JSON list of C-alpha atoms and ligand atoms in Angstrom, two decimals:
[
{"chain": "A", "resi": 1, "resn": "UNK", "atom": "CA", "xyz": [-4.72, 56.94, -19.33]},
{"chain": "A", "resi": 2, "resn": "UNK", "atom": "CA", "xyz": [-6.99, 54.98, -17.03]},
{"chain": "A", "resi": 3, "resn": "UNK", "atom": "CA", "xyz": [-5.64, 52.36, -14.62]},
{"chain": "A", "resi": 4, "resn": "UNK", "atom": "CA", "xyz": [-8.04, 49.49, -13.98]},
{"chain": "A", "resi": 5, "resn": "UNK", "atom": "CA", "xyz": [-7.88, 46.01, -12.46]},
{"chain": "A", "resi": 6, "resn": "UNK", "atom": "CA", "xyz": [-7.08, 43.82, -15.44]},
{"chain": "A", "resi": 7, "resn": "UNK", "atom": "CA", "xyz": [-5.56, 40.40, -16.13]},
{"chain": "A", "resi": 8, "resn": "UNK", "atom": "CA", "xyz": [-6.39, 37.41, -18.34]},
{"chain": "A", "resi": 9, "resn": "UNK", "atom": "CA", "xyz": [-9.03, 36.53, -15.73]},
{"chain": "A", "resi": 10, "resn": "UNK", "atom": "CA", "xyz": [-10.49, 40.05, -15.92]},
{"chain": "A", "resi": 11, "resn": "UNK", "atom": "CA", "xyz": [-10.03, 41.28, -19.50]},
{"chain": "A", "resi": 12, "resn": "UNK", "atom": "CA", "xyz": [-12.46, 44.19, -18.96]},
{"chain": "A", "resi": 13, "resn": "UNK", "atom": "CA", "xyz": [-13.68, 44.30, -22.57]},
{"chain": "A", "resi": 14, "resn": "UNK", "atom": "CA", "xyz": [-16.35, 46.94, -21.89]},
{"chain": "A", "resi": 15, "resn": "UNK", "atom": "CA", "xyz": [-13.93, 49.37, -20.25]},
{"chain": "A", "resi": 16, "resn": "UNK", "atom": "CA", "xyz": [-11.34, 48.78, -22.96]},
{"chain": "A", "resi": 17, "resn": "UNK", "atom": "CA", "xyz": [-13.88, 49.42, -25.71]},
{"chain": "A", "resi": 18, "resn": "UNK", "atom": "CA", "xyz": [-14.79, 52.72, -24.01]},
{"chain": "A", "resi": 19, "resn": "UNK", "atom": "CA", "xyz": [-11.10, 53.61, -23.70]},
{"chain": "A", "resi": 20, "resn": "UNK", "atom": "CA", "xyz": [-10.48, 52.82, -27.38]},
{"chain": "A", "resi": 21, "resn": "UNK", "atom": "CA", "xyz": [-13.42, 54.97, -28.43]},
{"chain": "A", "resi": 22, "resn": "UNK", "atom": "CA", "xyz": [-12.23, 57.94, -26.36]},
{"chain": "A", "resi": 23, "resn": "UNK", "atom": "CA", "xyz": [-8.46, 57.74, -26.98]},
{"chain": "A", "resi": 24, "resn": "UNK", "atom": "CA", "xyz": [-7.68, 56.55, -23.45]},
{"chain": "A", "resi": 25, "resn": "UNK", "atom": "CA", "xyz": [-4.70, 54.25, -22.84]},
{"chain": "A", "resi": 26, "resn": "UNK", "atom": "CA", "xyz": [-5.54, 51.26, -20.63]},
{"chain": "A", "resi": 27, "resn": "UNK", "atom": "CA", "xyz": [-3.16, 50.59, -17.75]},
{"chain": "A", "resi": 28, "resn": "UNK", "atom": "CA", "xyz": [-3.54, 47.34, -15.80]},
{"chain": "A", "resi": 29, "resn": "UNK", "atom": "CA", "xyz": [-3.21, 46.99, -12.06]},
{"chain": "A", "resi": 30, "resn": "UNK", "atom": "CA", "xyz": [-2.92, 43.52, -10.55]},
{"chain": "A", "resi": 31, "resn": "UNK", "atom": "CA", "xyz": [-1.92, 42.32, -14.04]},
{"chain": "A", "resi": 32, "resn": "UNK", "atom": "CA", "xyz": [-0.73, 38.94, -12.74]},
{"chain": "A", "resi": 33, "resn": "UNK", "atom": "CA", "xyz": [-4.22, 38.17, -11.46]},
{"chain": "A", "resi": 34, "resn": "UNK", "atom": "CA", "xyz": [-3.03, 36.88, -8.08]},
{"chain": "A", "resi": 35, "resn": "UNK", "atom": "CA", "xyz": [-6.40, 36.58, -6.28]},
{"chain": "A", "resi": 36, "resn": "UNK", "atom": "CA", "xyz": [-7.88, 34.95, -9.39]},
{"chain": "A", "resi": 37, "resn": "UNK", "atom": "CA", "xyz": [-5.02, 32.40, -9.49]},
{"chain": "A", "resi": 38, "resn": "UNK", "atom": "CA", "xyz": [-4.16, 33.23, -13.08]},
{"chain": "A", "resi": 39, "resn": "UNK", "atom": "CA", "xyz": [-0.58, 31.97, -12.82]},
{"chain": "A", "resi": 40, "resn": "UNK", "atom": "CA", "xyz": [-1.73, 28.57, -11.52]},
{"chain": "A", "resi": 41, "resn": "UNK", "atom": "CA", "xyz": [-4.06, 27.92, -14.45]},
{"chain": "A", "resi": 42, "resn": "UNK", "atom": "CA", "xyz": [-3.02, 24.94, -16.56]},
{"chain": "A", "resi": 43, "resn": "UNK", "atom": "CA", "xyz": [-3.65, 26.97, -19.73]},
{"chain": "A", "resi": 44, "resn": "UNK", "atom": "CA", "xyz": [-1.18, 29.65, -18.62]},
{"chain": "A", "resi": 45, "resn": "UNK", "atom": "CA", "xyz": [1.40, 27.08, -17.52]},
{"chain": "A", "resi": 46, "resn": "UNK", "atom": "CA", "xyz": [1.10, 25.17, -20.81]},
{"chain": "A", "resi": 47, "resn": "UNK", "atom": "CA", "xyz": [1.59, 28.35, -22.86]},
{"chain": "A", "resi": 48, "resn": "UNK", "atom": "CA", "xyz": [4.54, 29.32, -20.66]},
{"chain": "A", "resi": 49, "resn": "UNK", "atom": "CA", "xyz": [6.19, 25.93, -21.25]},
{"chain": "A", "resi": 50, "resn": "UNK", "atom": "CA", "xyz": [5.60, 26.20, -24.98]},
{"chain": "A", "resi": 51, "resn": "UNK", "atom": "CA", "xyz": [7.41, 29.57, -25.16]},
{"chain": "A", "resi": 52, "resn": "UNK", "atom": "CA", "xyz": [9.96, 28.69, -22.45]},
{"chain": "A", "resi": 53, "resn": "UNK", "atom": "CA", "xyz": [8.97, 31.67, -20.30]},
{"chain": "A", "resi": 54, "resn": "UNK", "atom": "CA", "xyz": [7.30, 32.02, -16.91]},
{"chain": "A", "resi": 55, "resn": "UNK", "atom": "CA", "xyz": [3.56, 32.10, -16.29]},
{"chain": "A", "resi": 56, "resn": "UNK", "atom": "CA", "xyz": [3.98, 35.72, -15.18]},
{"chain": "A", "resi": 57, "resn": "UNK", "atom": "CA", "xyz": [5.54, 36.63, -18.53]},
{"chain": "A", "resi": 58, "resn": "UNK", "atom": "CA", "xyz": [2.58, 35.05, -20.34]},
{"chain": "A", "resi": 59, "resn": "UNK", "atom": "CA", "xyz": [0.09, 37.17, -18.36]},
{"chain": "A", "resi": 60, "resn": "UNK", "atom": "CA", "xyz": [2.09, 40.35, -18.95]},
{"chain": "A", "resi": 61, "resn": "UNK", "atom": "CA", "xyz": [2.73, 39.64, -22.63]},
{"chain": "A", "resi": 62, "resn": "UNK", "atom": "CA", "xyz": [-1.00, 39.01, -23.08]},
{"chain": "A", "resi": 63, "resn": "UNK", "atom": "CA", "xyz": [-1.58, 42.60, -21.93]},
{"chain": "A", "resi": 64, "resn": "UNK", "atom": "CA", "xyz": [1.27, 44.23, -23.85]},
{"chain": "A", "resi": 65, "resn": "UNK", "atom": "CA", "xyz": [0.30, 42.45, -27.05]},
{"chain": "A", "resi": 66, "resn": "UNK", "atom": "CA", "xyz": [-3.12, 44.13, -26.87]},
{"chain": "A", "resi": 67, "resn": "UNK", "atom": "CA", "xyz": [-1.73, 47.63, -26.29]},
{"chain": "A", "resi": 68, "resn": "UNK", "atom": "CA", "xyz": [-2.37, 47.53, -22.54]},
{"chain": "A", "resi": 69, "resn": "UNK", "atom": "CA", "xyz": [0.30, 48.84, -20.17]},
{"chain": "A", "resi": 70, "resn": "UNK", "atom": "CA", "xyz": [0.69, 46.41, -17.23]},
{"chain": "A", "resi": 71, "resn": "UNK", "atom": "CA", "xyz": [2.28, 47.55, -13.97]},
{"chain": "A", "resi": 72, "resn": "UNK", "atom": "CA", "xyz": [3.48, 44.43, -12.12]},
{"chain": "A", "resi": 73, "resn": "UNK", "atom": "CA", "xyz": [5.10, 44.69, -8.72]},
{"chain": "A", "resi": 74, "resn": "UNK", "atom": "CA", "xyz": [7.63, 42.30, -7.21]},
{"chain": "A", "resi": 75, "resn": "UNK", "atom": "CA", "xyz": [10.04, 42.26, -4.30]},
{"chain": "A", "resi": 76, "resn": "UNK", "atom": "CA", "xyz": [12.14, 39.67, -6.15]},
{"chain": "A", "resi": 77, "resn": "UNK", "atom": "CA", "xyz": [14.95, 41.06, -8.39]},
{"chain": "A", "resi": 78, "resn": "UNK", "atom": "CA", "xyz": [14.97, 38.04, -10.72]},
{"chain": "A", "resi": 79, "resn": "UNK", "atom": "CA", "xyz": [11.27, 38.61, -11.35]},
{"chain": "A", "resi": 80, "resn": "UNK", "atom": "CA", "xyz": [11.85, 42.31, -12.07]},
{"chain": "A", "resi": 81, "resn": "UNK", "atom": "CA", "xyz": [14.05, 41.24, -14.98]},
{"chain": "A", "resi": 82, "resn": "UNK", "atom": "CA", "xyz": [11.69, 38.52, -16.25]},
{"chain": "A", "resi": 83, "resn": "UNK", "atom": "CA", "xyz": [8.62, 40.75, -15.91]},
{"chain": "A", "resi": 84, "resn": "UNK", "atom": "CA", "xyz": [10.31, 43.33, -18.17]},
{"chain": "A", "resi": 85, "resn": "UNK", "atom": "CA", "xyz": [11.49, 40.71, -20.68]},
{"chain": "A", "resi": 86, "resn": "UNK", "atom": "CA", "xyz": [8.32, 40.52, -22.77]},
{"chain": "A", "resi": 87, "resn": "UNK", "atom": "CA", "xyz": [9.58, 41.17, -26.27]},
{"chain": "A", "resi": 88, "resn": "UNK", "atom": "CA", "xyz": [11.55, 38.03, -27.07]},
{"chain": "A", "resi": 89, "resn": "UNK", "atom": "CA", "xyz": [8.41, 35.94, -27.67]},
{"chain": "A", "resi": 90, "resn": "UNK", "atom": "CA", "xyz": [4.92, 36.39, -29.07]},
{"chain": "A", "resi": 91, "resn": "UNK", "atom": "CA", "xyz": [1.65, 34.71, -28.15]},
{"chain": "A", "resi": 92, "resn": "UNK", "atom": "CA", "xyz": [-0.02, 33.20, -31.19]},
{"chain": "A", "resi": 93, "resn": "UNK", "atom": "CA", "xyz": [-3.72, 33.21, -32.08]},
{"chain": "A", "resi": 94, "resn": "UNK", "atom": "CA", "xyz": [-4.34, 29.91, -30.36]},
{"chain": "A", "resi": 95, "resn": "UNK", "atom": "CA", "xyz": [-2.64, 31.12, -27.16]},
{"chain": "A", "resi": 96, "resn": "UNK", "atom": "CA", "xyz": [-4.81, 34.23, -27.17]},
{"chain": "A", "resi": 97, "resn": "UNK", "atom": "CA", "xyz": [-7.96, 32.18, -27.79]},
{"chain": "A", "resi": 98, "resn": "UNK", "atom": "CA", "xyz": [-7.06, 29.78, -24.98]},
{"chain": "A", "resi": 99, "resn": "UNK", "atom": "CA", "xyz": [-6.40, 32.70, -22.60]},
{"chain": "A", "resi": 100, "resn": "UNK", "atom": "CA", "xyz": [-9.84, 34.13, -23.44]},
{"chain": "A", "resi": 101, "resn": "UNK", "atom": "CA", "xyz": [-11.38, 31.15, -21.66]},
{"chain": "A", "resi": 102, "resn": "UNK", "atom": "CA", "xyz": [-10.01, 32.42, -18.34]},
{"chain": "A", "resi": 103, "resn": "UNK", "atom": "CA", "xyz": [-12.44, 35.36, -18.30]},
{"chain": "A", "resi": 104, "resn": "UNK", "atom": "CA", "xyz": [-14.31, 35.27, -14.98]},
{"chain": "A", "resi": 105, "resn": "UNK", "atom": "CA", "xyz": [-16.67, 38.04, -16.02]},
{"chain": "A", "resi": 106, "resn": "UNK", "atom": "CA", "xyz": [-16.97, 41.73, -15.24]},
{"chain": "A", "resi": 107, "resn": "UNK", "atom": "CA", "xyz": [-18.82, 41.07, -11.98]},
{"chain": "A", "resi": 108, "resn": "UNK", "atom": "CA", "xyz": [-15.66, 39.53, -10.51]},
{"chain": "A", "resi": 109, "resn": "UNK", "atom": "CA", "xyz": [-13.72, 42.81, -10.82]},
{"chain": "A", "resi": 110, "resn": "UNK", "atom": "CA", "xyz": [-13.67, 45.08, -7.81]},
{"chain": "A", "resi": 111, "resn": "UNK", "atom": "CA", "xyz": [-16.06, 47.98, -8.26]},
{"chain": "A", "resi": 112, "resn": "UNK", "atom": "CA", "xyz": [-13.96, 51.15, -8.36]},
{"chain": "A", "resi": 113, "resn": "UNK", "atom": "CA", "xyz": [-16.99, 53.17, -7.20]},
{"chain": "A", "resi": 114, "resn": "UNK", "atom": "CA", "xyz": [-17.04, 51.36, -3.87]},
{"chain": "A", "resi": 115, "resn": "UNK", "atom": "CA", "xyz": [-13.54, 49.89, -3.57]},
{"chain": "A", "resi": 116, "resn": "UNK", "atom": "CA", "xyz": [-10.54, 52.24, -3.66]},
{"chain": "A", "resi": 117, "resn": "UNK", "atom": "CA", "xyz": [-6.97, 50.88, -3.98]},
{"chain": "A", "resi": 118, "resn": "UNK", "atom": "CA", "xyz": [-3.57, 52.23, -4.92]},
{"chain": "B", "resi": 1, "resn": "NAP", "atom": "N1", "xyz": [-4.48, 52.14, -9.06]},
{"chain": "B", "resi": 1, "resn": "NAP", "atom": "C1", "xyz": [-4.94, 51.22, -8.24]},
{"chain": "B", "resi": 1, "resn": "NAP", "atom": "O1", "xyz": [-6.08, 51.24, -7.81]},
{"chain": "B", "resi": 1, "resn": "NAP", "atom": "C2", "xyz": [-4.03, 50.08, -7.85]},
{"chain": "B", "resi": 1, "resn": "NAP", "atom": "C3", "xyz": [-4.53, 49.02, -7.13]},
{"chain": "B", "resi": 1, "resn": "NAP", "atom": "C4", "xyz": [-3.71, 47.93, -6.81]},
{"chain": "B", "resi": 1, "resn": "NAP", "atom": "C5", "xyz": [-2.38, 47.98, -7.21]},
{"chain": "B", "resi": 1, "resn": "NAP", "atom": "N2", "xyz": [-1.90, 49.04, -7.89]},
{"chain": "B", "resi": 1, "resn": "NAP", "atom": "C6", "xyz": [-0.49, 49.08, -8.31]},
{"chain": "B", "resi": 1, "resn": "NAP", "atom": "O2", "xyz": [-0.32, 48.09, -9.31]},
{"chain": "B", "resi": 1, "resn": "NAP", "atom": "C7", "xyz": [0.93, 47.44, -9.14]},
{"chain": "B", "resi": 1, "resn": "NAP", "atom": "C8", "xyz": [0.79, 45.95, -9.02]},
{"chain": "B", "resi": 1, "resn": "NAP", "atom": "O3", "xyz": [-0.21, 45.61, -8.07]},
{"chain": "B", "resi": 1, "resn": "NAP", "atom": "P1", "xyz": [-0.39, 44.23, -7.36]},
{"chain": "B", "resi": 1, "resn": "NAP", "atom": "O4", "xyz": [0.78, 44.01, -6.47]},
{"chain": "B", "resi": 1, "resn": "NAP", "atom": "O5", "xyz": [-1.70, 44.25, -6.76]},
{"chain": "B", "resi": 1, "resn": "NAP", "atom": "O6", "xyz": [-0.43, 43.16, -8.52]},
{"chain": "B", "resi": 1, "resn": "NAP", "atom": "P2", "xyz": [0.60, 42.25, -9.35]},
{"chain": "B", "resi": 1, "resn": "NAP", "atom": "O7", "xyz": [1.77, 43.01, -9.85]},
{"chain": "B", "resi": 1, "resn": "NAP", "atom": "O8", "xyz": [-0.28, 41.58, -10.34]},
{"chain": "B", "resi": 1, "resn": "NAP", "atom": "O9", "xyz": [1.09, 41.12, -8.33]},
{"chain": "B", "resi": 1, "resn": "NAP", "atom": "C9", "xyz": [2.16, 41.27, -7.45]},
{"chain": "B", "resi": 1, "resn": "NAP", "atom": "C10", "xyz": [2.36, 39.92, -6.77]},
{"chain": "B", "resi": 1, "resn": "NAP", "atom": "O10", "xyz": [2.76, 38.96, -7.74]},
{"chain": "B", "resi": 1, "resn": "NAP", "atom": "C11", "xyz": [4.02, 38.39, -7.38]},
{"chain": "B", "resi": 1, "resn": "NAP", "atom": "N3", "xyz": [4.79, 38.32, -8.63]},
{"chain": "B", "resi": 1, "resn": "NAP", "atom": "C12", "xyz": [5.40, 39.33, -9.30]},
{"chain": "B", "resi": 1, "resn": "NAP", "atom": "N4", "xyz": [5.97, 38.88, -10.43]},
{"chain": "B", "resi": 1, "resn": "NAP", "atom": "C13", "xyz": [5.72, 37.53, -10.48]},
{"chain": "B", "resi": 1, "resn": "NAP", "atom": "C14", "xyz": [6.04, 36.51, -11.40]},
{"chain": "B", "resi": 1, "resn": "NAP", "atom": "N5", "xyz": [6.72, 36.76, -12.51]},
{"chain": "B", "resi": 1, "resn": "NAP", "atom": "N6", "xyz": [5.62, 35.25, -11.13]},
{"chain": "B", "resi": 1, "resn": "NAP", "atom": "C15", "xyz": [4.91, 34.99, -10.01]},
{"chain": "B", "resi": 1, "resn": "NAP", "atom": "N7", "xyz": [4.56, 35.90, -9.10]},
{"chain": "B", "resi": 1, "resn": "NAP", "atom": "C16", "xyz": [4.97, 37.18, -9.34]},
{"chain": "B", "resi": 1, "resn": "NAP", "atom": "C17", "xyz": [4.63, 39.30, -6.37]},
{"chain": "B", "resi": 1, "resn": "NAP", "atom": "O11", "xyz": [5.34, 38.53, -5.43]},
{"chain": "B", "resi": 1, "resn": "NAP", "atom": "P3", "xyz": [6.91, 38.80, -5.16]},
{"chain": "B", "resi": 1, "resn": "NAP", "atom": "O12", "xyz": [7.02, 40.16, -4.58]},
{"chain": "B", "resi": 1, "resn": "NAP", "atom": "O13", "xyz": [7.29, 37.70, -4.23]},
{"chain": "B", "resi": 1, "resn": "NAP", "atom": "O14", "xyz": [7.59, 38.67, -6.50]},
{"chain": "B", "resi": 1, "resn": "NAP", "atom": "C18", "xyz": [3.41, 39.94, -5.70]},
{"chain": "B", "resi": 1, "resn": "NAP", "atom": "O15", "xyz": [2.93, 39.08, -4.66]},
{"chain": "B", "resi": 1, "resn": "NAP", "atom": "C19", "xyz": [1.59, 48.06, -7.92]},
{"chain": "B", "resi": 1, "resn": "NAP", "atom": "O16", "xyz": [2.52, 48.96, -8.41]},
{"chain": "B", "resi": 1, "resn": "NAP", "atom": "C20", "xyz": [0.43, 48.71, -7.18]},
{"chain": "B", "resi": 1, "resn": "NAP", "atom": "O17", "xyz": [0.85, 49.87, -6.51]},
{"chain": "B", "resi": 1, "resn": "NAP", "atom": "C21", "xyz": [-2.70, 50.09, -8.24]}
]
């Protein structure tokens, strides 16, 4: 398992391809993409409305649906429940395509060689 910064704004395709090739499970930190304002994006809000879930659930479901393990954190008990409730809806192909447009590019991710976080 390798834990990397990952959200719809930072899909980390290169790292994930390496993981897939070497049998490594991808775990996402900062999966809600706070600094990248993922949850405020109109695309995310529109998809959330369509499925009657929160924007946070859309971001987390996007990860789970691709075999990524997201680790969200929250100090709010109602969000703990919602953030774990990811299996009562499914993002369709169009949702996934729309979410692809949020990719800010690999250069936006923090460089783990120079920036350590836990
Ligand atoms: N391995 C590493 O290098 C590394 C680095 C960073 C973090 N981590 C770990 O990864 C986990 C998450 O990290 P993170 O806190 O940076 O990212 P995160 O889980 O993406 O974001 C947490 C923030 O989002 C808010 N939030 C949670 N659920 C929400 C929802 N459904 N809707 C809207 N806002 C929501 C929380 O606020 P409220 O508390 O108000 O809900 C909190 O401010 C933590 O367990 C952390 O320890 C690991």
